[in-house]
Amino acid sequence: MSNENPLGAPDADVIAIAADAAADIARLTGVERHDIAVTLGSGWGKAADLIGETVAEIPATEVTGFSRPAAEGHVGTLRSIVTPRGKRVLVIGARTHYYEGKAVRFVVHSVRAAAATGAKIMVLTNGAGSIRPAWGPGTPVLISDHINLTGSSPAQGAKFIDLTDLYSRRLRDIAQSIDPSLPEGVYVQFPGPHYETPAEVRYAKIIGGDLVGMSTALEAIAARQSGLEVLGISLATNLAAGVKTTPLSHQEVLEAGRAAESVIGPLLARIIGAM
């Protein structure tokens, strides 16, 4: 593989590059196909240890189109796991965020590569700011819908993608069969990397949002375009700006994730195990 990322070419064939990435994953892990893919966001890293038996773990930078994650809290690896029921799970610990200034095709490459490995289900997790005071730090929330405020899309040209039921009701039912207390909410993706202002959070609430963050929506659109069934889960790592009056920090996000590991790790493992 060349050190130059092929996604950087203006006329990059994103589907062919995703297929190359899938071939790399199969070669490096020894696993020809995967059934489920999971992207681990801030606070979710330890969940991979509980999903099942790790068959292989590789640096993401050895796979075509992947780069080292810029945000602290992302492990930078791809892991192939087999669940107790024999499902093959590709765990993606290398997320490229929109705020890194790269084209959207970089942001969603991991999703397209996951689809090319044969995965039929995409689980997207993240750490988010909660607009609802009742959903304090440490609260896992199923994403029922999203609002994309990045002004971008992974689709280009006259490619019209129906997002009516983007976040699968079937998969949310599975999650709530594991934990009936799981709430559902609408996730709002802002561009970042700055946190939202109190006025922006009020705006997000007015237009129907419950959670704010800097990932997931673009990936979910690419997953739908790739034919994947999507489950989204946010971990409320903090109350959003204006809902809380003290300053926000990434350290707070990381600490909330660590504090919630004993809850969200087993929860995610049980949900994936039931798929």
mmCIF file of C-alpha atoms in Angstrom:
data_model
loop_
_atom_site.group_PDB
_atom_site.id
_atom_site.type_symbol
_atom_site.label_atom_id
_atom_site.label_comp_id
_atom_site.label_asym_id
_atom_site.label_seq_id
_atom_site.Cartn_x
_atom_site.Cartn_y
_atom_site.Cartn_z
ATOM 1 C CA MET A 1 0.000 0.000 0.000
ATOM 2 C CA SER A 2 1.283 3.489 -0.836
ATOM 3 C CA ASN A 3 1.871 6.006 1.933
ATOM 4 C CA GLU A 4 -0.325 8.419 -0.023
ATOM 5 C CA ASN A 5 -4.004 8.146 0.811
ATOM 6 C CA PRO A 6 -5.848 7.386 -2.458
ATOM 7 C CA LEU A 7 -8.939 9.190 -1.160
ATOM 8 C CA GLY A 8 -7.031 12.427 -1.583
ATOM 9 C CA ALA A 9 -7.283 12.320 -5.376
ATOM 10 C CA PRO A 10 -9.964 14.699 -6.728
ATOM 11 C CA ASP A 11 -11.492 11.920 -8.869
ATOM 12 C CA ALA A 12 -11.152 9.221 -6.208
ATOM 13 C CA ASP A 13 -13.319 6.145 -6.848
ATOM 14 C CA VAL A 14 -14.584 5.749 -3.283
ATOM 15 C CA ILE A 15 -16.248 2.388 -3.913
ATOM 16 C CA ALA A 16 -13.099 0.872 -5.424
ATOM 17 C CA ILE A 17 -10.996 2.261 -2.560
ATOM 18 C CA ALA A 18 -13.435 0.776 -0.028
ATOM 19 C CA ALA A 19 -13.091 -2.580 -1.791
ATOM 20 C CA ASP A 20 -9.296 -2.286 -1.560
ATOM 21 C CA ALA A 21 -9.631 -1.532 2.161
ATOM 22 C CA ALA A 22 -11.854 -4.592 2.631
ATOM 23 C CA ALA A 23 -9.262 -6.728 0.850
ATOM 24 C CA ASP A 24 -6.573 -5.365 3.189
ATOM 25 C CA ILE A 25 -8.735 -6.140 6.226
ATOM 26 C CA ALA A 26 -9.320 -9.711 5.033
ATOM 27 C CA ARG A 27 -5.613 -10.226 4.362
ATOM 28 C CA LEU A 28 -4.372 -8.692 7.614
ATOM 29 C CA THR A 29 -6.979 -10.254 9.927
ATOM 30 C CA GLY A 30 -7.361 -13.586 8.169
ATOM 31 C CA VAL A 31 -11.149 -13.084 8.222
ATOM 32 C CA GLU A 32 -12.720 -13.049 4.771
ATOM 33 C CA ARG A 33 -16.070 -11.487 5.683
ATOM 34 C CA HIS A 34 -17.681 -9.655 8.613
ATOM 35 C CA ASP A 35 -21.345 -9.589 9.597
ATOM 36 C CA ILE A 36 -21.506 -6.500 11.821
ATOM 37 C CA ALA A 37 -19.373 -3.353 12.021
ATOM 38 C CA VAL A 38 -19.075 -1.127 15.090
ATOM 39 C CA THR A 39 -17.538 2.332 15.271
ATOM 40 C CA LEU A 40 -16.440 3.156 18.790
ATOM 41 C CA GLY A 41 -16.784 6.820 19.710
ATOM 42 C CA SER A 42 -15.578 8.765 22.736
ATOM 43 C CA GLY A 43 -16.182 6.754 25.880
ATOM 44 C CA TRP A 44 -16.889 3.454 24.117
ATOM 45 C CA GLY A 45 -13.362 2.089 23.596
ATOM 46 C CA LYS A 46 -13.400 -0.631 26.254
ATOM 47 C CA ALA A 47 -16.621 -2.177 24.914
ATOM 48 C CA ALA A 48 -14.638 -4.120 22.314
ATOM 49 C CA ASP A 49 -13.110 -6.284 25.033
ATOM 50 C CA LEU A 50 -16.544 -7.656 25.943
ATOM 51 C CA ILE A 51 -18.082 -8.388 22.556
ATOM 52 C CA GLY A 52 -16.370 -11.729 22.078
ATOM 53 C CA GLU A 53 -13.052 -13.360 21.195
ATOM 54 C CA THR A 54 -10.566 -11.136 19.388
ATOM 55 C CA VAL A 55 -9.241 -12.900 16.315
ATOM 56 C CA ALA A 56 -6.960 -10.083 15.129
ATOM 57 C CA GLU A 57 -6.183 -6.443 15.846
ATOM 58 C CA ILE A 58 -4.371 -4.275 13.312
ATOM 59 C CA PRO A 59 -3.285 -0.635 13.059
ATOM 60 C CA ALA A 60 -5.835 1.202 10.943
ATOM 61 C CA THR A 61 -3.036 2.976 9.076
ATOM 62 C CA GLU A 62 -2.103 -0.344 7.438
ATOM 63 C CA VAL A 63 -5.450 -0.391 5.632
ATOM 64 C CA THR A 64 -6.063 1.529 2.407
ATOM 65 C CA GLY A 65 -7.723 4.902 2.990
ATOM 66 C CA PHE A 66 -7.507 4.911 6.790
ATOM 67 C CA SER A 67 -5.518 7.459 8.786
ATOM 68 C CA ARG A 68 -4.513 7.928 12.385
ATOM 69 C CA PRO A 69 -7.397 9.355 14.478
ATOM 70 C CA ALA A 70 -6.909 12.977 15.489
ATOM 71 C CA ALA A 71 -9.083 12.946 18.624
ATOM 72 C CA GLU A 72 -7.824 11.618 21.942
ATOM 73 C CA GLY A 73 -9.871 8.647 23.106
ATOM 74 C CA HIS A 74 -9.857 6.754 19.787
ATOM 75 C CA VAL A 75 -7.548 3.731 19.774
ATOM 76 C CA GLY A 76 -6.542 3.818 16.109
ATOM 77 C CA THR A 77 -7.006 0.113 15.410
ATOM 78 C CA LEU A 78 -9.341 -2.245 13.594
ATOM 79 C CA ARG A 79 -10.281 -5.386 15.474
ATOM 80 C CA SER A 80 -11.910 -8.575 14.217
ATOM 81 C CA ILE A 81 -14.012 -10.295 16.884
ATOM 82 C CA VAL A 82 -16.175 -13.415 16.868
ATOM 83 C CA THR A 83 -19.212 -13.369 19.165
ATOM 84 C CA PRO A 84 -20.321 -16.396 21.213
ATOM 85 C CA ARG A 85 -23.012 -16.959 18.558
ATOM 86 C CA GLY A 86 -20.426 -17.013 15.781
ATOM 87 C CA LYS A 87 -21.024 -13.572 14.258
ATOM 88 C CA ARG A 88 -17.977 -11.780 12.896
ATOM 89 C CA VAL A 89 -17.702 -8.209 14.153
ATOM 90 C CA LEU A 90 -15.382 -5.543 12.755
ATOM 91 C CA VAL A 91 -14.646 -2.993 15.475
ATOM 92 C CA ILE A 92 -13.486 0.364 14.123
ATOM 93 C CA GLY A 93 -11.450 2.373 16.597
ATOM 94 C CA ALA A 94 -10.224 4.888 14.020
ATOM 95 C CA ARG A 95 -12.800 7.564 13.256
ATOM 96 C CA THR A 96 -12.076 10.505 10.963
ATOM 97 C CA HIS A 97 -14.087 13.532 12.042
ATOM 98 C CA TYR A 98 -15.517 16.173 9.742
ATOM 99 C CA TYR A 99 -13.763 18.893 11.748
ATOM 100 C CA GLU A 100 -10.360 17.582 10.651
ATOM 101 C CA GLY A 101 -10.903 19.510 7.431
ATOM 102 C CA LYS A 102 -10.810 16.524 5.102
ATOM 103 C CA ALA A 103 -13.353 15.792 2.387
ATOM 104 C CA VAL A 104 -16.461 13.906 3.493
ATOM 105 C CA ARG A 105 -15.239 10.809 1.656
ATOM 106 C CA PHE A 106 -12.511 10.485 4.309
ATOM 107 C CA VAL A 107 -15.080 10.805 7.107
ATOM 108 C CA VAL A 108 -17.250 7.959 5.798
ATOM 109 C CA HIS A 109 -14.551 5.701 4.362
ATOM 110 C CA SER A 110 -14.648 3.353 7.356
ATOM 111 C CA VAL A 111 -18.371 2.793 6.827
ATOM 112 C CA ARG A 112 -17.962 2.079 3.122
ATOM 113 C CA ALA A 113 -15.054 -0.263 3.883
ATOM 114 C CA ALA A 114 -17.190 -2.074 6.470
ATOM 115 C CA ALA A 115 -19.922 -2.591 3.875
ATOM 116 C CA ALA A 116 -17.314 -3.923 1.452
ATOM 117 C CA THR A 117 -16.244 -6.535 4.024
ATOM 118 C CA GLY A 118 -19.767 -7.954 3.827
ATOM 119 C CA ALA A 119 -21.234 -6.339 6.933
ATOM 120 C CA LYS A 120 -25.006 -5.890 6.920
ATOM 121 C CA ILE A 121 -25.325 -3.936 10.193
ATOM 122 C CA MET A 122 -23.503 -0.739 11.197
ATOM 123 C CA VAL A 123 -23.439 0.265 14.858
ATOM 124 C CA LEU A 124 -22.371 3.889 15.350
ATOM 125 C CA THR A 125 -21.535 5.115 18.848
ATOM 126 C CA ASN A 126 -20.469 8.530 20.083
ATOM 127 C CA GLY A 127 -20.066 10.786 23.055
ATOM 128 C CA ALA A 128 -22.575 13.648 23.011
ATOM 129 C CA GLY A 129 -23.724 16.713 24.854
ATOM 130 C CA SER A 130 -27.181 16.317 26.340
ATOM 131 C CA ILE A 131 -29.806 19.004 25.856
ATOM 132 C CA ARG A 132 -32.088 17.243 28.328
ATOM 133 C CA PRO A 133 -31.090 17.808 31.980
ATOM 134 C CA ALA A 134 -32.517 14.391 32.907
ATOM 135 C CA TRP A 135 -29.968 12.709 30.639
ATOM 136 C CA GLY A 136 -26.879 13.521 32.639
ATOM 137 C CA PRO A 137 -23.321 12.269 32.095
ATOM 138 C CA GLY A 138 -23.211 8.491 31.783
ATOM 139 C CA THR A 139 -26.653 8.098 30.178
ATOM 140 C CA PRO A 140 -26.754 5.900 27.038
ATOM 141 C CA VAL A 141 -29.360 7.058 24.498
ATOM 142 C CA LEU A 142 -30.552 5.335 21.327
ATOM 143 C CA ILE A 143 -30.538 7.624 18.298
ATOM 144 C CA SER A 144 -33.981 7.663 16.706
ATOM 145 C CA ASP A 145 -33.176 10.292 14.076
ATOM 146 C CA HIS A 146 -30.624 12.982 13.320
ATOM 147 C CA ILE A 147 -30.297 16.550 12.099
ATOM 148 C CA ASN A 148 -27.251 17.178 9.923
ATOM 149 C CA LEU A 149 -25.981 20.736 10.374
ATOM 150 C CA THR A 150 -22.634 20.199 8.641
ATOM 151 C CA GLY A 151 -23.976 21.419 5.304
ATOM 152 C CA SER A 152 -22.406 18.361 3.650
ATOM 153 C CA SER A 153 -23.361 14.900 2.443
ATOM 154 C CA PRO A 154 -21.384 11.779 1.513
ATOM 155 C CA ALA A 155 -23.610 11.422 -1.577
ATOM 156 C CA GLN A 156 -22.654 13.360 -4.687
ATOM 157 C CA GLY A 157 -24.618 14.087 -7.824
ATOM 158 C CA ALA A 158 -28.201 13.006 -8.436
ATOM 159 C CA LYS A 159 -28.162 10.241 -5.834
ATOM 160 C CA PHE A 160 -31.301 10.545 -3.735
ATOM 161 C CA ILE A 161 -31.237 8.477 -0.548
ATOM 162 C CA ASP A 162 -34.337 7.865 1.555
ATOM 163 C CA LEU A 163 -33.549 8.520 5.234
ATOM 164 C CA THR A 164 -37.084 8.095 6.575
ATOM 165 C CA ASP A 165 -36.174 5.133 8.779
ATOM 166 C CA LEU A 166 -32.404 5.583 8.808
ATOM 167 C CA TYR A 167 -31.976 4.409 12.411
ATOM 168 C CA SER A 168 -33.465 0.922 12.370
ATOM 169 C CA ARG A 169 -36.564 0.375 14.495
ATOM 170 C CA ARG A 170 -35.783 -3.347 14.494
ATOM 171 C CA LEU A 171 -32.331 -2.790 15.994
ATOM 172 C CA ARG A 172 -33.649 -0.283 18.524
ATOM 173 C CA ASP A 173 -36.203 -2.888 19.600
ATOM 174 C CA ILE A 174 -33.381 -5.378 20.127
ATOM 175 C CA ALA A 175 -31.507 -2.816 22.241
ATOM 176 C CA GLN A 176 -34.583 -2.051 24.327
ATOM 177 C CA SER A 177 -35.216 -5.753 24.839
ATOM 178 C CA ILE A 178 -31.796 -5.826 26.517
ATOM 179 C CA ASP A 179 -32.455 -2.640 28.517
ATOM 180 C CA PRO A 180 -36.088 -1.410 28.425
ATOM 181 C CA SER A 181 -35.067 1.812 30.184
ATOM 182 C CA LEU A 182 -32.990 3.037 27.212
ATOM 183 C CA PRO A 183 -34.358 6.407 26.060
ATOM 184 C CA GLU A 184 -34.423 7.557 22.439
ATOM 185 C CA GLY A 185 -33.499 10.953 21.073
ATOM 186 C CA VAL A 186 -32.578 13.025 18.040
ATOM 187 C CA TYR A 187 -28.862 13.613 17.502
ATOM 188 C CA VAL A 188 -27.690 16.905 15.985
ATOM 189 C CA GLN A 189 -24.320 16.921 14.242
ATOM 190 C CA PHE A 190 -22.503 20.258 14.280
ATOM 191 C CA PRO A 191 -19.278 20.733 12.279
ATOM 192 C CA GLY A 192 -16.966 21.279 15.289
ATOM 193 C CA PRO A 193 -14.278 21.214 16.514
ATOM 194 C CA HIS A 194 -15.467 24.054 18.743
ATOM 195 C CA TYR A 195 -18.246 23.196 21.149
ATOM 196 C CA GLU A 196 -21.669 24.634 20.486
ATOM 197 C CA THR A 197 -22.648 28.001 21.943
ATOM 198 C CA PRO A 198 -25.612 28.186 24.338
ATOM 199 C CA ALA A 199 -27.594 29.877 21.549
ATOM 200 C CA GLU A 200 -26.788 27.042 19.146
ATOM 201 C CA VAL A 201 -27.892 24.497 21.736
ATOM 202 C CA ARG A 202 -31.177 26.389 22.197
ATOM 203 C CA TYR A 203 -31.577 26.343 18.412
ATOM 204 C CA ALA A 204 -30.916 22.595 18.303
ATOM 205 C CA LYS A 205 -33.616 22.084 20.927
ATOM 206 C CA ILE A 206 -36.117 24.256 19.043
ATOM 207 C CA ILE A 207 -35.659 22.273 15.815
ATOM 208 C CA GLY A 208 -36.124 18.951 17.608
ATOM 209 C CA GLY A 209 -32.708 17.909 18.891
ATOM 210 C CA ASP A 210 -31.962 16.115 22.149
ATOM 211 C CA LEU A 211 -28.212 15.538 21.782
ATOM 212 C CA VAL A 212 -25.406 17.494 20.133
ATOM 213 C CA GLY A 213 -22.088 16.252 18.802
ATOM 214 C CA MET A 214 -19.565 16.249 15.972
ATOM 215 C CA SER A 215 -19.897 12.834 14.309
ATOM 216 C CA THR A 216 -22.292 10.050 13.266
ATOM 217 C CA ALA A 217 -24.824 11.745 10.947
ATOM 218 C CA LEU A 218 -22.603 11.735 7.860
ATOM 219 C CA GLU A 219 -21.525 8.160 8.602
ATOM 220 C CA ALA A 220 -25.144 7.064 9.001
ATOM 221 C CA ILE A 221 -26.051 8.535 5.611
ATOM 222 C CA ALA A 222 -23.148 6.673 3.983
ATOM 223 C CA ALA A 223 -24.217 3.493 5.747
ATOM 224 C CA ARG A 224 -27.723 3.781 4.322
ATOM 225 C CA GLN A 225 -26.296 4.515 0.882
ATOM 226 C CA SER A 226 -24.170 1.363 1.229
ATOM 227 C CA GLY A 227 -27.177 -0.778 2.149
ATOM 228 C CA LEU A 228 -26.363 -1.180 5.838
ATOM 229 C CA GLU A 229 -28.917 -1.343 8.640
ATOM 230 C CA VAL A 230 -27.976 1.294 11.221
ATOM 231 C CA LEU A 231 -28.068 1.407 15.002
ATOM 232 C CA GLY A 232 -26.880 4.622 16.666
ATOM 233 C CA ILE A 233 -26.113 4.966 20.371
ATOM 234 C CA SER A 234 -24.917 8.114 22.118
ATOM 235 C CA LEU A 235 -23.328 8.317 25.532
ATOM 236 C CA ALA A 236 -24.255 11.601 27.183
ATOM 237 C CA THR A 237 -20.844 12.723 28.413
ATOM 238 C CA ASN A 238 -21.882 16.197 29.544
ATOM 239 C CA LEU A 239 -24.796 18.580 29.610
ATOM 240 C CA ALA A 240 -24.608 20.855 26.584
ATOM 241 C CA ALA A 241 -23.573 24.510 26.720
ATOM 242 C CA GLY A 242 -26.233 26.634 28.359
ATOM 243 C CA VAL A 243 -27.848 23.578 29.957
ATOM 244 C CA LYS A 244 -24.835 23.575 32.251
ATOM 245 C CA THR A 245 -23.140 26.815 33.186
ATOM 246 C CA THR A 246 -19.558 25.613 33.695
ATOM 247 C CA PRO A 247 -17.038 25.447 30.806
ATOM 248 C CA LEU A 248 -16.906 22.406 28.518
ATOM 249 C CA SER A 249 -13.741 20.367 27.892
ATOM 250 C CA HIS A 250 -12.680 17.225 26.057
ATOM 251 C CA GLN A 251 -11.166 15.990 29.319
ATOM 252 C CA GLU A 252 -14.658 16.027 30.816
ATOM 253 C CA VAL A 253 -15.869 13.906 27.904
ATOM 254 C CA LEU A 254 -13.081 11.362 28.407
ATOM 255 C CA GLU A 255 -13.649 11.192 32.161
ATOM 256 C CA ALA A 256 -17.385 10.653 31.705
ATOM 257 C CA GLY A 257 -16.641 7.841 29.278
ATOM 258 C CA ARG A 258 -14.286 6.152 31.702
ATOM 259 C CA ALA A 259 -16.817 6.477 34.507
ATOM 260 C CA ALA A 260 -19.505 4.849 32.350
ATOM 261 C CA GLU A 261 -17.378 1.984 31.005
ATOM 262 C CA SER A 262 -18.750 -0.552 33.462
ATOM 263 C CA VAL A 263 -22.277 0.142 32.185
ATOM 264 C CA ILE A 264 -21.977 0.893 28.473
ATOM 265 C CA GLY A 265 -19.428 -1.819 27.654
ATOM 266 C CA PRO A 266 -21.581 -4.754 28.827
ATOM 267 C CA LEU A 267 -24.687 -3.075 27.368
ATOM 268 C CA LEU A 268 -23.167 -2.755 23.891
ATOM 269 C CA ALA A 269 -21.801 -6.312 24.044
ATOM 270 C CA ARG A 270 -25.225 -7.703 24.932
ATOM 271 C CA ILE A 271 -26.943 -5.721 22.176
ATOM 272 C CA ILE A 272 -24.473 -6.919 19.547
ATOM 273 C CA GLY A 273 -24.709 -10.455 20.902
ATOM 274 C CA ALA A 274 -28.465 -10.390 20.326
ATOM 275 C CA MET A 275 -28.194 -9.327 16.675
#
